[in-house]
Coordinates of C-alpha atoms (C1' of nucleotides) in Angstrom, one line a residue:
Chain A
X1 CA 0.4 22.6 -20.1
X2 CA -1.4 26.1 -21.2
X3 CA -0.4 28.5 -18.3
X4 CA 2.8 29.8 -16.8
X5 CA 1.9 28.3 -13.5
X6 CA 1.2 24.9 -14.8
X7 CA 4.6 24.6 -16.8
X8 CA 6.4 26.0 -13.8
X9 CA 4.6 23.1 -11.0
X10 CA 5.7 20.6 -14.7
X11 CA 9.3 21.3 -14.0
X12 CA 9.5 22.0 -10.7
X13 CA 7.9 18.6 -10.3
X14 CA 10.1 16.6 -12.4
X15 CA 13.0 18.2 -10.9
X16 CA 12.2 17.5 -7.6
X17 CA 11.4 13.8 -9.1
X18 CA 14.9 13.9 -10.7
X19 CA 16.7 14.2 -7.0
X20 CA 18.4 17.7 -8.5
X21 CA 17.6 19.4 -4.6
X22 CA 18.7 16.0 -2.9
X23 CA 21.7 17.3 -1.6
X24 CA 20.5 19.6 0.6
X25 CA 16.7 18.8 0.1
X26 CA 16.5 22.4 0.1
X27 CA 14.9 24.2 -3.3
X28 CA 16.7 27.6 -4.3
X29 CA 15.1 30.7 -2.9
X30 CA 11.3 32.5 -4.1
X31 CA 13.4 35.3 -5.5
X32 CA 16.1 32.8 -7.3
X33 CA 13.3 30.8 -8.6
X34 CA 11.6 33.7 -10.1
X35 CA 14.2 34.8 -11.7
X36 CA 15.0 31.2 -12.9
X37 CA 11.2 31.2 -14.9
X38 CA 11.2 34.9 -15.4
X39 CA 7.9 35.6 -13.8
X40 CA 7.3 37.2 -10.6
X41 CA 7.3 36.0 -6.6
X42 CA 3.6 35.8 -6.4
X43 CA 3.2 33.7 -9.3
X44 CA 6.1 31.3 -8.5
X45 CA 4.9 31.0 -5.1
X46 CA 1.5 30.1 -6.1
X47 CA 3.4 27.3 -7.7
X48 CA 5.4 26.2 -4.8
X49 CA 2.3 26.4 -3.0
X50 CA 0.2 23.8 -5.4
X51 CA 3.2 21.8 -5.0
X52 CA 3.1 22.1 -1.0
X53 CA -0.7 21.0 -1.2
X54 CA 0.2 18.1 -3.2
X55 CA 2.8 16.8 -0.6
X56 CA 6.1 17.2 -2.7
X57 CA 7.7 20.4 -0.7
X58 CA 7.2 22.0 2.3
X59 CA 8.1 25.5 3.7
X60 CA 9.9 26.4 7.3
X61 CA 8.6 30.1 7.9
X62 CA 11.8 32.8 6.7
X63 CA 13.8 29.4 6.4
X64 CA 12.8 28.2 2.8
X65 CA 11.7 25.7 0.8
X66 CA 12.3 21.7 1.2
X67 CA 11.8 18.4 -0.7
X68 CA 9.2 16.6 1.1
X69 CA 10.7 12.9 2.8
X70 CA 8.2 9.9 1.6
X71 CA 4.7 10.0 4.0
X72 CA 5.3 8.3 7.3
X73 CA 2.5 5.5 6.8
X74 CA 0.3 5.6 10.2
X75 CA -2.6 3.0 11.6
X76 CA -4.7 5.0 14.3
X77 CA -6.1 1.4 14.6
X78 CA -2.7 -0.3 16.0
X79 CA -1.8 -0.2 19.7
X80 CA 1.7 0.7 18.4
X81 CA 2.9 3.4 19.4
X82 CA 5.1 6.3 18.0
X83 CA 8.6 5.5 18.3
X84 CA 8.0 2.0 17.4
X85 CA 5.4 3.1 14.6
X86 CA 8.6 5.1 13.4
X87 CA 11.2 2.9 13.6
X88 CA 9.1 0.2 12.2
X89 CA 9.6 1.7 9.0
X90 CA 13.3 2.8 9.4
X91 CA 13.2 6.4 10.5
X92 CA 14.0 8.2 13.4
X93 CA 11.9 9.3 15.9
X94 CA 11.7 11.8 18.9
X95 CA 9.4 13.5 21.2
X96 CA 9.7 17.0 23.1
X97 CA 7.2 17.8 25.5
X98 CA 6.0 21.5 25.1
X99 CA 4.0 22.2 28.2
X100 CA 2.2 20.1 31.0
X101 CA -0.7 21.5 32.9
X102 CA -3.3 20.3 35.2
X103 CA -7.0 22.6 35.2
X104 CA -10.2 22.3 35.6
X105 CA -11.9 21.0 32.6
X106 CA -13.0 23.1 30.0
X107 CA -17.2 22.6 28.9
X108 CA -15.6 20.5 25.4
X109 CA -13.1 18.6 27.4
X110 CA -15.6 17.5 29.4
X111 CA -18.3 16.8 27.2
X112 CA -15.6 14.6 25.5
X113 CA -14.5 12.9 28.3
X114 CA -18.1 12.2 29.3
X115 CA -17.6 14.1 32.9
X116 CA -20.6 14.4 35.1
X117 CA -18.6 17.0 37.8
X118 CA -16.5 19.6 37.3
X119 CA -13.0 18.0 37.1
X120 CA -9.4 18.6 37.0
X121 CA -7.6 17.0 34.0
X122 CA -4.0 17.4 32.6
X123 CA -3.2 18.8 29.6
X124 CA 0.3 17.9 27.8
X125 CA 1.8 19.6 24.8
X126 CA 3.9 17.5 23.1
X127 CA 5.6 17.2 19.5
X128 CA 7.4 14.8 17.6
X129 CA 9.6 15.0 14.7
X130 CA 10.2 11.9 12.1
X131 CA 14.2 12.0 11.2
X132 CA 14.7 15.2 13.4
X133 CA 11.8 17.0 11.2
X134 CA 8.8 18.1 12.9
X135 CA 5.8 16.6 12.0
X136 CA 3.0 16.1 14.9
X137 CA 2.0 18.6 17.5
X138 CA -0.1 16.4 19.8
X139 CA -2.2 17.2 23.1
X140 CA -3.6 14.9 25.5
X141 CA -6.3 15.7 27.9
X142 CA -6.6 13.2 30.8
X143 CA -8.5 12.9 34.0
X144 CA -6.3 13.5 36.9
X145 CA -8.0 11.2 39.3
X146 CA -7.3 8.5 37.3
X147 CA -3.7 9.4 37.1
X148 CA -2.5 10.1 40.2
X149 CA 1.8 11.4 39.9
X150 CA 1.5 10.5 36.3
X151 CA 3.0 14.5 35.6
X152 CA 6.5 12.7 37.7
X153 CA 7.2 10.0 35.2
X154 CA 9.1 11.0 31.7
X155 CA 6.2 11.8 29.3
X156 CA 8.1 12.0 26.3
X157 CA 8.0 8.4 26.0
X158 CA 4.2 6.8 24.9
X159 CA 1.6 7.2 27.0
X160 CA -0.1 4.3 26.1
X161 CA 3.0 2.4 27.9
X162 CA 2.8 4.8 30.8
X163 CA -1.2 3.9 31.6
X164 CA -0.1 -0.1 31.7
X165 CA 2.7 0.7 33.0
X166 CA 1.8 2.1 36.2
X167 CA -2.0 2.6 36.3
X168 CA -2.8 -1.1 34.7
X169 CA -4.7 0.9 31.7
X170 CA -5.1 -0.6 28.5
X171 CA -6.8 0.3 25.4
X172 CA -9.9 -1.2 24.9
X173 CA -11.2 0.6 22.6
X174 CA -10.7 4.0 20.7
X175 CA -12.9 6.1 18.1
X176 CA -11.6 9.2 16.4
X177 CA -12.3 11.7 13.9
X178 CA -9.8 12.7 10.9
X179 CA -10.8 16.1 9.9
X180 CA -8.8 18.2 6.9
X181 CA -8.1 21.9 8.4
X182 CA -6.1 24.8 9.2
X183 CA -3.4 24.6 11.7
X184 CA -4.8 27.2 14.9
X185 CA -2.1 29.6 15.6
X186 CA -0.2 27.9 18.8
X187 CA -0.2 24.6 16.6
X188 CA 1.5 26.6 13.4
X189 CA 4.5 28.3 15.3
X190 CA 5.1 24.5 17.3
X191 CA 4.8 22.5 13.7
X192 CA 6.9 25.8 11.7
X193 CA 3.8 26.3 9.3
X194 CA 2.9 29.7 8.7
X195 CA -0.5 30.4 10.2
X196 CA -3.5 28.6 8.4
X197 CA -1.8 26.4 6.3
X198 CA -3.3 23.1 6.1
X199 CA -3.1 20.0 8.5
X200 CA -4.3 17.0 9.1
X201 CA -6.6 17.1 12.7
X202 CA -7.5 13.7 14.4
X203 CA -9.2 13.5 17.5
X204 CA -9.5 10.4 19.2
X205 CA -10.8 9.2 22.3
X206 CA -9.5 6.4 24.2
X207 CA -11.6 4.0 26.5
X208 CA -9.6 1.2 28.8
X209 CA -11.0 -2.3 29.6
X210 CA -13.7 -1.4 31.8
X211 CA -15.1 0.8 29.0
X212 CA -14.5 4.0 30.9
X213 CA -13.2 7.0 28.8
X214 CA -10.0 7.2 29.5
X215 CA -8.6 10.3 27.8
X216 CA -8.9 12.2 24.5
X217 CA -5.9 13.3 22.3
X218 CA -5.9 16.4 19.5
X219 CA -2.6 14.8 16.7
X220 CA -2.2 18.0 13.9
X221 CA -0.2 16.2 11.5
X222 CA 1.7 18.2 8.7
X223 CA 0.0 17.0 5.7
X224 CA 2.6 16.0 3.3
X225 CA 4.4 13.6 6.3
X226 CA 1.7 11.1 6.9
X227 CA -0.8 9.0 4.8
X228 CA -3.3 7.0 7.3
X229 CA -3.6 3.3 6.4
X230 CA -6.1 1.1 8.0
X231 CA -6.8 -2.7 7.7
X232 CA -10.7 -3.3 8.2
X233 CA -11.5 -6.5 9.9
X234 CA -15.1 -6.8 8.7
X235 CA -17.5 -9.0 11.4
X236 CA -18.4 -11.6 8.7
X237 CA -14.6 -12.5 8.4
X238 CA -12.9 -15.1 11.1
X239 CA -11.0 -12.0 12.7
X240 CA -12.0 -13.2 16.0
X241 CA -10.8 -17.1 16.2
X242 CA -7.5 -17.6 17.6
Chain B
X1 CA -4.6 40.0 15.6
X2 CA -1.8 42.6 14.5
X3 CA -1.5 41.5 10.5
X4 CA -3.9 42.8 8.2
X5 CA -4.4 39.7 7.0
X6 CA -5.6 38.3 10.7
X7 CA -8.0 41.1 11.0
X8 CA -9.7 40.5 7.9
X9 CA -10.1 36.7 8.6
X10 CA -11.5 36.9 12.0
X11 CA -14.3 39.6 10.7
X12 CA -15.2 37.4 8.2
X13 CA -15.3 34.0 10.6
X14 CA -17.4 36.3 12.6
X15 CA -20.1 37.3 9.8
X16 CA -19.8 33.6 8.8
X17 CA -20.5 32.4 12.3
X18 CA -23.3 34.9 12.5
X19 CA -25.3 33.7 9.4
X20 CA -24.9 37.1 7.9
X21 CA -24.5 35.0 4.7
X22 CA -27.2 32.5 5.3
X23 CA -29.8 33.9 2.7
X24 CA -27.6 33.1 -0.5
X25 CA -24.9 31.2 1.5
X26 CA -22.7 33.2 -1.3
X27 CA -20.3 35.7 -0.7
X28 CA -19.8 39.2 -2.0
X29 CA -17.1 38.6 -4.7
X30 CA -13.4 39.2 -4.0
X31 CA -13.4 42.9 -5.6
X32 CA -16.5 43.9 -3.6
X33 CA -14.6 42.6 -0.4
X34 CA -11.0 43.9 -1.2
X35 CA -12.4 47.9 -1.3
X36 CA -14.7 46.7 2.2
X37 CA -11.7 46.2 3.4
X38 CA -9.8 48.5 2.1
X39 CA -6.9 46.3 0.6
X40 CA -5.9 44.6 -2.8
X41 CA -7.2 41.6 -4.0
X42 CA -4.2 39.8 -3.5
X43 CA -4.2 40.2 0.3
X44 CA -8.1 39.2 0.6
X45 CA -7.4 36.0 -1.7
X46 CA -5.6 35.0 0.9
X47 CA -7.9 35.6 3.8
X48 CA -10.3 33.6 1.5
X49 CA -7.6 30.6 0.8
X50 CA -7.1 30.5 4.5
X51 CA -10.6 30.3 5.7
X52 CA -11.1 27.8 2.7
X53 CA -8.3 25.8 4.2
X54 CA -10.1 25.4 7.4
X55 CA -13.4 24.3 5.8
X56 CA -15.6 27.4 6.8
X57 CA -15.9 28.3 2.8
X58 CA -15.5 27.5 -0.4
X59 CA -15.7 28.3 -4.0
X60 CA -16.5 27.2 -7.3
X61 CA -14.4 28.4 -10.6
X62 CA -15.4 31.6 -11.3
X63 CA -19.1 31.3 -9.7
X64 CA -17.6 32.5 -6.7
X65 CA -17.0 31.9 -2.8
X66 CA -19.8 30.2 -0.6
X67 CA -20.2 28.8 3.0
X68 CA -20.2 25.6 3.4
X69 CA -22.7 23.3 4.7
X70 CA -21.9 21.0 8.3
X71 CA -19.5 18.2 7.1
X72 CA -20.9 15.1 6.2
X73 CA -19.7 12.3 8.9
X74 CA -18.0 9.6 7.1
X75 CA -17.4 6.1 8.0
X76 CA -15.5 4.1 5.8
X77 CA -15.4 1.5 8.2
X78 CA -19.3 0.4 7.8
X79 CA -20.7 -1.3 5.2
X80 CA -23.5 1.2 4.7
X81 CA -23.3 2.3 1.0
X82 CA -23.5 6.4 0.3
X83 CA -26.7 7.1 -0.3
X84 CA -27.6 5.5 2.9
X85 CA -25.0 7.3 4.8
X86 CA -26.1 10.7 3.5
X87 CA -29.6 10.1 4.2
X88 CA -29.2 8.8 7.7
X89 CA -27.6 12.2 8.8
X90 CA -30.3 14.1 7.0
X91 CA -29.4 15.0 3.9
X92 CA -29.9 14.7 0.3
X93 CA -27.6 12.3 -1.7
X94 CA -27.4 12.1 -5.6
X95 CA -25.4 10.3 -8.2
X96 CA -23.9 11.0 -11.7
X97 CA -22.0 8.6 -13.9
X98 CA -19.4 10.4 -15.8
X99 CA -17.4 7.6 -17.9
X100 CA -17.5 3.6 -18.3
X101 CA -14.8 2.0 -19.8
X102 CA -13.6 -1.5 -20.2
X103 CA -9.5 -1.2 -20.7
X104 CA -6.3 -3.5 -19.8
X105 CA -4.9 -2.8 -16.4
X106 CA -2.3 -0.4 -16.2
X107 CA 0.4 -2.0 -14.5
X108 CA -0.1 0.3 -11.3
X109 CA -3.8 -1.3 -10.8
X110 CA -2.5 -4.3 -11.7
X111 CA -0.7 -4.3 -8.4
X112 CA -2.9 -3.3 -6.3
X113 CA -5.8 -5.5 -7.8
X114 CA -2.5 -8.6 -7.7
X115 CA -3.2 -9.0 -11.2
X116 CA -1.1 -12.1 -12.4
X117 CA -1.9 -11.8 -16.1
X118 CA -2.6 -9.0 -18.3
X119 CA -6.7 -8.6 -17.9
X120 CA -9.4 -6.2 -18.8
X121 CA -10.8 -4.2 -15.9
X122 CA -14.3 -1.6 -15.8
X123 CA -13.2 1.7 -14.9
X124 CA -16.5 3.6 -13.3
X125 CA -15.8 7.0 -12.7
X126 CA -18.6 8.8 -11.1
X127 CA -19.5 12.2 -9.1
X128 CA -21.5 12.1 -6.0
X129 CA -23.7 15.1 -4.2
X130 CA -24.6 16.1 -1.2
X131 CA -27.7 18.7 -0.9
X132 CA -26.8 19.4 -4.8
X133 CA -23.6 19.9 -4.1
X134 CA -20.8 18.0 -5.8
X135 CA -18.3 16.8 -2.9
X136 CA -17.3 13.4 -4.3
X137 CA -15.3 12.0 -7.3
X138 CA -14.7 8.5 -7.3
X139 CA -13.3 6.0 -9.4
X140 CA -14.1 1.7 -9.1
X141 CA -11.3 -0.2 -11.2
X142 CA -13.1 -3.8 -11.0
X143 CA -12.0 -6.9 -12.8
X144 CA -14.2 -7.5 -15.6
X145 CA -13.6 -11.5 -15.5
X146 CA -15.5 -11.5 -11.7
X147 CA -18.6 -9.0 -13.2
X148 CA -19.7 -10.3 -16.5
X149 CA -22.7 -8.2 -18.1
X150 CA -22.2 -5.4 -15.2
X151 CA -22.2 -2.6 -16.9
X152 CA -25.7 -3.2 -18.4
X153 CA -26.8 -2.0 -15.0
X154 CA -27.8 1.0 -13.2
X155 CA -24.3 2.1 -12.1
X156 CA -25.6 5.2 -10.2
X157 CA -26.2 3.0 -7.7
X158 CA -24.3 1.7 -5.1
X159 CA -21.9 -0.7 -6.6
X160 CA -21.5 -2.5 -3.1
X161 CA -24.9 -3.7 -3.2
X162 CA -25.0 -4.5 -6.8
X163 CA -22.1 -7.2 -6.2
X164 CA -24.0 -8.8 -3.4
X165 CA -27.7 -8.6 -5.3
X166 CA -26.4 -10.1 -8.7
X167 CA -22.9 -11.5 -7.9
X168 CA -23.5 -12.7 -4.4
X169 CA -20.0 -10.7 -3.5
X170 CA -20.0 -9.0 0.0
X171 CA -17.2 -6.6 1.1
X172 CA -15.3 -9.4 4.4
X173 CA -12.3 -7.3 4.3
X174 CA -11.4 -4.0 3.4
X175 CA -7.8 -1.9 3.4
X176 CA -7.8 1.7 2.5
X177 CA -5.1 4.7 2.4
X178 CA -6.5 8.3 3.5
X179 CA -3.9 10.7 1.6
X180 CA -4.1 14.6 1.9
X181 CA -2.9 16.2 -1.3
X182 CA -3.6 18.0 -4.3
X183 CA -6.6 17.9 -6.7
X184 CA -5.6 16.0 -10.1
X185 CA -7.2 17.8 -13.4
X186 CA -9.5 16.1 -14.2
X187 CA -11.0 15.7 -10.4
X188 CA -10.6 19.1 -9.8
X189 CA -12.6 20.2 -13.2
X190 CA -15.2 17.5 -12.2
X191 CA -15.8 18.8 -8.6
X192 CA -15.3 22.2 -9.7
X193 CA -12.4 23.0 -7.7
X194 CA -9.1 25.1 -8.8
X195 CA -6.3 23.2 -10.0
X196 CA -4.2 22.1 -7.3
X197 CA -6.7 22.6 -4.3
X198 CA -6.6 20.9 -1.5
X199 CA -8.3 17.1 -1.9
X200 CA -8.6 13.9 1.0
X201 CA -7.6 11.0 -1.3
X202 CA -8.8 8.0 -0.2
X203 CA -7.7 4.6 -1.9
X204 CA -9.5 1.5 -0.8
X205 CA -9.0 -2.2 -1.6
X206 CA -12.0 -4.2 -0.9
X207 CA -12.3 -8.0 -0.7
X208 CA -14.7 -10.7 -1.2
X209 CA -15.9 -13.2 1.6
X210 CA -13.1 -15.3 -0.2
X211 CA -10.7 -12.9 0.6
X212 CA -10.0 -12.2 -3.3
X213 CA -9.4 -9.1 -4.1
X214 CA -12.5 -7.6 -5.8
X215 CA -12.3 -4.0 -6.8
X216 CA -10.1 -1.0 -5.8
X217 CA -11.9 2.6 -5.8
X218 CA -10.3 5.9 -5.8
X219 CA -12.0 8.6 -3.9
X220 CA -11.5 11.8 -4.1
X221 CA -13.4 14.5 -1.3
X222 CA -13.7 18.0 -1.2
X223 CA -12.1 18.9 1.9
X224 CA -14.2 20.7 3.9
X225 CA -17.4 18.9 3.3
X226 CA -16.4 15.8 5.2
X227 CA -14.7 14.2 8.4
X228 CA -13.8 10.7 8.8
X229 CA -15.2 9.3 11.6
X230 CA -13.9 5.7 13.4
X231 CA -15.0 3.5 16.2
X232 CA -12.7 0.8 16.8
X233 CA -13.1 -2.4 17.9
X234 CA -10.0 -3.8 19.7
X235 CA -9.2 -7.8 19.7
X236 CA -9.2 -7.1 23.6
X237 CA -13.1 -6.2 23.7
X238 CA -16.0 -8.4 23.5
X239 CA -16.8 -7.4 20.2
X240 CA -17.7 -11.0 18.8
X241 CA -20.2 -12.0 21.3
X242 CA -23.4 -12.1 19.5
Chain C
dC1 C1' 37.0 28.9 21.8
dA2 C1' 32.7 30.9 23.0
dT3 C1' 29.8 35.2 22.7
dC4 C1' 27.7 38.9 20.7
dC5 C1' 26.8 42.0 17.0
dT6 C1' 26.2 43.1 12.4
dT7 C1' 25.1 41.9 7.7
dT8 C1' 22.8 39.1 4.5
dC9 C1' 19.2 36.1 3.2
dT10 C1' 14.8 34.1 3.7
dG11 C1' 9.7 34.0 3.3
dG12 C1' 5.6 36.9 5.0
dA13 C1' 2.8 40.7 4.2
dC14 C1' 1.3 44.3 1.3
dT15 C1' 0.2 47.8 -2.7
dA16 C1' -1.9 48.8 -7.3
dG17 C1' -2.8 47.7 -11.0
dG18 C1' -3.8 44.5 -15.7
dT19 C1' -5.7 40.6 -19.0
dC20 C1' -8.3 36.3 -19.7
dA21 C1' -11.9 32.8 -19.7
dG22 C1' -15.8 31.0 -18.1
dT23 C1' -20.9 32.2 -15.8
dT24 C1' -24.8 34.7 -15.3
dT25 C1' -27.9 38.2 -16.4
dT26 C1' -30.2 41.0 -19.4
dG27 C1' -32.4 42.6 -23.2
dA28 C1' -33.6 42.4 -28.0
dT29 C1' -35.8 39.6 -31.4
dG30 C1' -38.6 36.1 -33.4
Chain D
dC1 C1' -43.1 33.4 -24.2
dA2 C1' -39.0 31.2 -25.8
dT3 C1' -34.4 31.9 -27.8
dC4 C1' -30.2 33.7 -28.6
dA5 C1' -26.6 37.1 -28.5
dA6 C1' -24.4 40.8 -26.1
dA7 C1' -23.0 42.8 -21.7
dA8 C1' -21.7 42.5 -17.1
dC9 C1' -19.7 39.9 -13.6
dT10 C1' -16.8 36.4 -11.5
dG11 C1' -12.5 34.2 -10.1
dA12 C1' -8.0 32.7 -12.5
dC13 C1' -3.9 34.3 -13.8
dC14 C1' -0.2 37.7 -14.2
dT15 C1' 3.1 42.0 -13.7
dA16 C1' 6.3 44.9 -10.8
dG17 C1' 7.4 46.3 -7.2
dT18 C1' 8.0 47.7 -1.4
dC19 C1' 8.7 46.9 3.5
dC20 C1' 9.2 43.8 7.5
dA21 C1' 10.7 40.1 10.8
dG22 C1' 13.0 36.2 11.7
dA23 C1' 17.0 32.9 10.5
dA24 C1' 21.6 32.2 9.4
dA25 C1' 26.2 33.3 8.5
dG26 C1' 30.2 35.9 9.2
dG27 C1' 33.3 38.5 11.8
dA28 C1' 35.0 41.0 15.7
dT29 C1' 35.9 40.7 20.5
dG30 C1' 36.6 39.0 25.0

DNA sequence: CATCCTTTCTGGACTAGGTCAGTTTTGATG
DNA sequence: CATCAAAACTGACCTAGTCCAGAAAGGATG
C-alpha cells in the first residue's frame, strides 16, 4: 500500500467486509467520503470506482453508492428459468416488461435468426431485478409466424414456459456468446448505470426440436450481480446413459 | 449527443471505425487529444475509460492507448488446447512461463482440489499472447502426488496435452466459473493493465476420465480481447449418436 | 390524508492546473 | 557501430474547485 488510492480501496474494502454499511447497504456520500480521507472527489471516486469494477459496490445514478448483494450464480446451460433460477438460491425475483413490438426484421436480426424473406418478428423489452434490485435488461427477438397471439399472454413470466406452453416449443438446443462491454445508452437508464459503464452481454440463440432457430435473446447483466457457472458434460464421459 | 463527453466519444468511435488509426494502431496520447478537443484531461480520460470499457481500445501503463485487434472467440467448452484455438482463427499464439513452484495447498485450493490431507501442489503461473500481445494470465494449481517429475518438462506448452501424452490423463468432465471483476496486482502488472481494470475471471475445475479432480486453473483475460462462445448440446438432442 | 412545491442532497460533468514513475528516443561517447 | 546516460514523452496520480440535473425529503396546502 504506496498510493493514496490504494490505501483508500484498503479500507474501504475491509469496511465494506466488516458489514459497517449493512444497515442500509448504502456507503456515505462522494463528498462525505472525501472529506472522511482528506483527498478530493476525483480521487475518492476513482476509488469507489475500482471497487465497482471489482464487484463490491455499485452506484444508482444521483442516488449513491451501495454494498454489492453476493453474485446471483447463473447456468445459461440449464433449461431453468429465471424465477426458479432465483428462488433456487433463496432470493427474490421479478420481471417488468418495458416494451413489446412487432416489425419487420432488421438485416442482424435476421441474419441471426437465419431468415431467407423479409419477416416480421417481435421484440420484447423486459427487466428483472434479484431482491427488488435491478439487474438484467433482456430483449427477445422472435419470429411472429411461429408465435401467433403470443403478444396476448402475460410475458412477464418465462418464455421458455410460454413456447411449450402453447406453441409445443422446446429447447433443443442453444449457443450463445458472453461478451465483456459497455452498457448502450437505452440499456444504462433501464439497468440505472450511468452511460458506458460496464456489463456483462450474452447473446444467445435458441433452436427447438426440430432444429429450427427459434429466437435469439440480448441479457446485459450488471456485472457485480451475476457470476456464470457451467458444468461441462464432456462426450467421453457416460453423460448420455440413463 | 448533448454532453461533452458523448461528443468526444462518438468522434473518436468514428476515427476508430474508419482506420484513421490503422498505421500504428496507437493513439495520440491523452494531452495531444485533450487540447484537440479542447477540454482537460480529466474529461478525455474518461471518453478513453469508456471506449476502453466497450473493448474498442486499450492501453498499456504508460505506453499509451491502442485499438484493439477483433476478439479472439473462446470456447472453453472444447477440448482444443490454446495454441490451437488461436491458430485456427488465424492468429498467432505464444507462451511465457513466469513462476513454478511446488508449495502446500492453501486451504482455499484445498477445497476446490477436495483435498483431504495437507499435500503439495505445482503452481504454474504463465502469460499467453495473441499476435504479440499479452491477453492471458493464467494460473494451474495441480496435485503434485498425480504429476511426478512434471515440471522437468516444457511447460509452455499446453498442459492439457501433456497429461494425456505422459500421464494418460484426459479432461471427461470440466466445471468452470466466468466472474467479471477487477484486475488483482500482480495480474494486472503481468498483463500490463492499471490496477483495478476491468478483468473476465475464469476459474475452472477439470477432471480425469475417473472423475478425480485433477487440476484447477485460474484464468484471467483482458477484457476486450476475447468473447466466450457456447454451443450447447441438450440431453433432448441426438447428440450421442455416433 | 394525498398532492404539490420547495429545499436539500446526490452523483454527473467539467475546468485548470501540478507531480511522479516508468518508457522511449536521442545523442554523445567509446 | 554499439553502449549508455540524459532528455523527452507517456499515463498514473493528485489538488481544488464550479455548475448541473435528477432523487429524496420536508413542509405547506387543499
Amino acid at each position: 500500500m504506496k498510493t493514496q488510492l490504494r490505501t483508500i480501496k484498503g479500507i474501504l474494502k475491509e469496511q465494506i467486509a466488516g458489514g459497517i454499511y449493512t444497515s442500509q447497504r448504502k456507503l456515505p456520500s462522494e463528498r462525505e467520503l472525501s472529506e472522511l480521507f482528506k483527498t478530493t472527489r476525483i480521487t475518492l471516486k476513482e476509488a469507489l470506482i475500482a471497487l465497482e469494477t471489482e464487484g463490491l459496490i455499485y452506484r444508482e445514478e444521483r442516488r449513491g453508492w451501495f454494498v454489492s448483494p453476493p453474485r446471483l450464480r447463473y447456468n445459461p446451460l440449464s433449461r431453468s428459468h429465471f424465477h426458479r433460477m432465483v428462488e433456487e438460491q433463496q432470493r427474490q425475483a421479478s420481471t417488468q416488461v418495458l416494451t413489446v413490438k412487432t416489425e419487420l426484421a432488421s438485416s442482424e436480426i435476421s441474419k441471426v435468426l437465419q431468415l431467407k424473406t423479409l419477416q416480421p418478428i417481435h421484440r420484447i423489452q423486459r427487466l428483472r431485478s434479484v431482491d427488488n434490485r435491478v439487474v438484467l435488461f433482456v430483449e427477445n427477438c422472435l419470429i411472429s409466424a411461429l408465435f401467433p397471439d403470443l403478444l396476448h399472454h402475460d410475458l412477464s413470466q418465462s418464455l421458455t414456459a410460454l413456447y411449450k406452453k402453447h406453441y409445443g416449443f422446446e429447447t433443443a438446443r442453444s449457443r450463445f456468446d458472453v461478451i465483456p462491454t459497455a452498457a448502450p445508452e437505452q440499456v444504462a437508464k433501464a439497468l440505472n448505470l450511468a452511460e458506458g459503464q460496464q456489463v456483462l452481454k450474452i447473446c444467445r440463440v435458441n433452436y427447438n426440436q426440430q432444429g429450427v432457430v427459434m429466437d435469439c435473446e440480448y441479457e446485459y447483466w450488471r456485472p457485480d450481480a451475476m457470476m456464470i457457472e457451467i458444468e461441462s458434460i464432456s462426450p467421453h464421459s457416460n453423460a448420455c446413459e440413463p
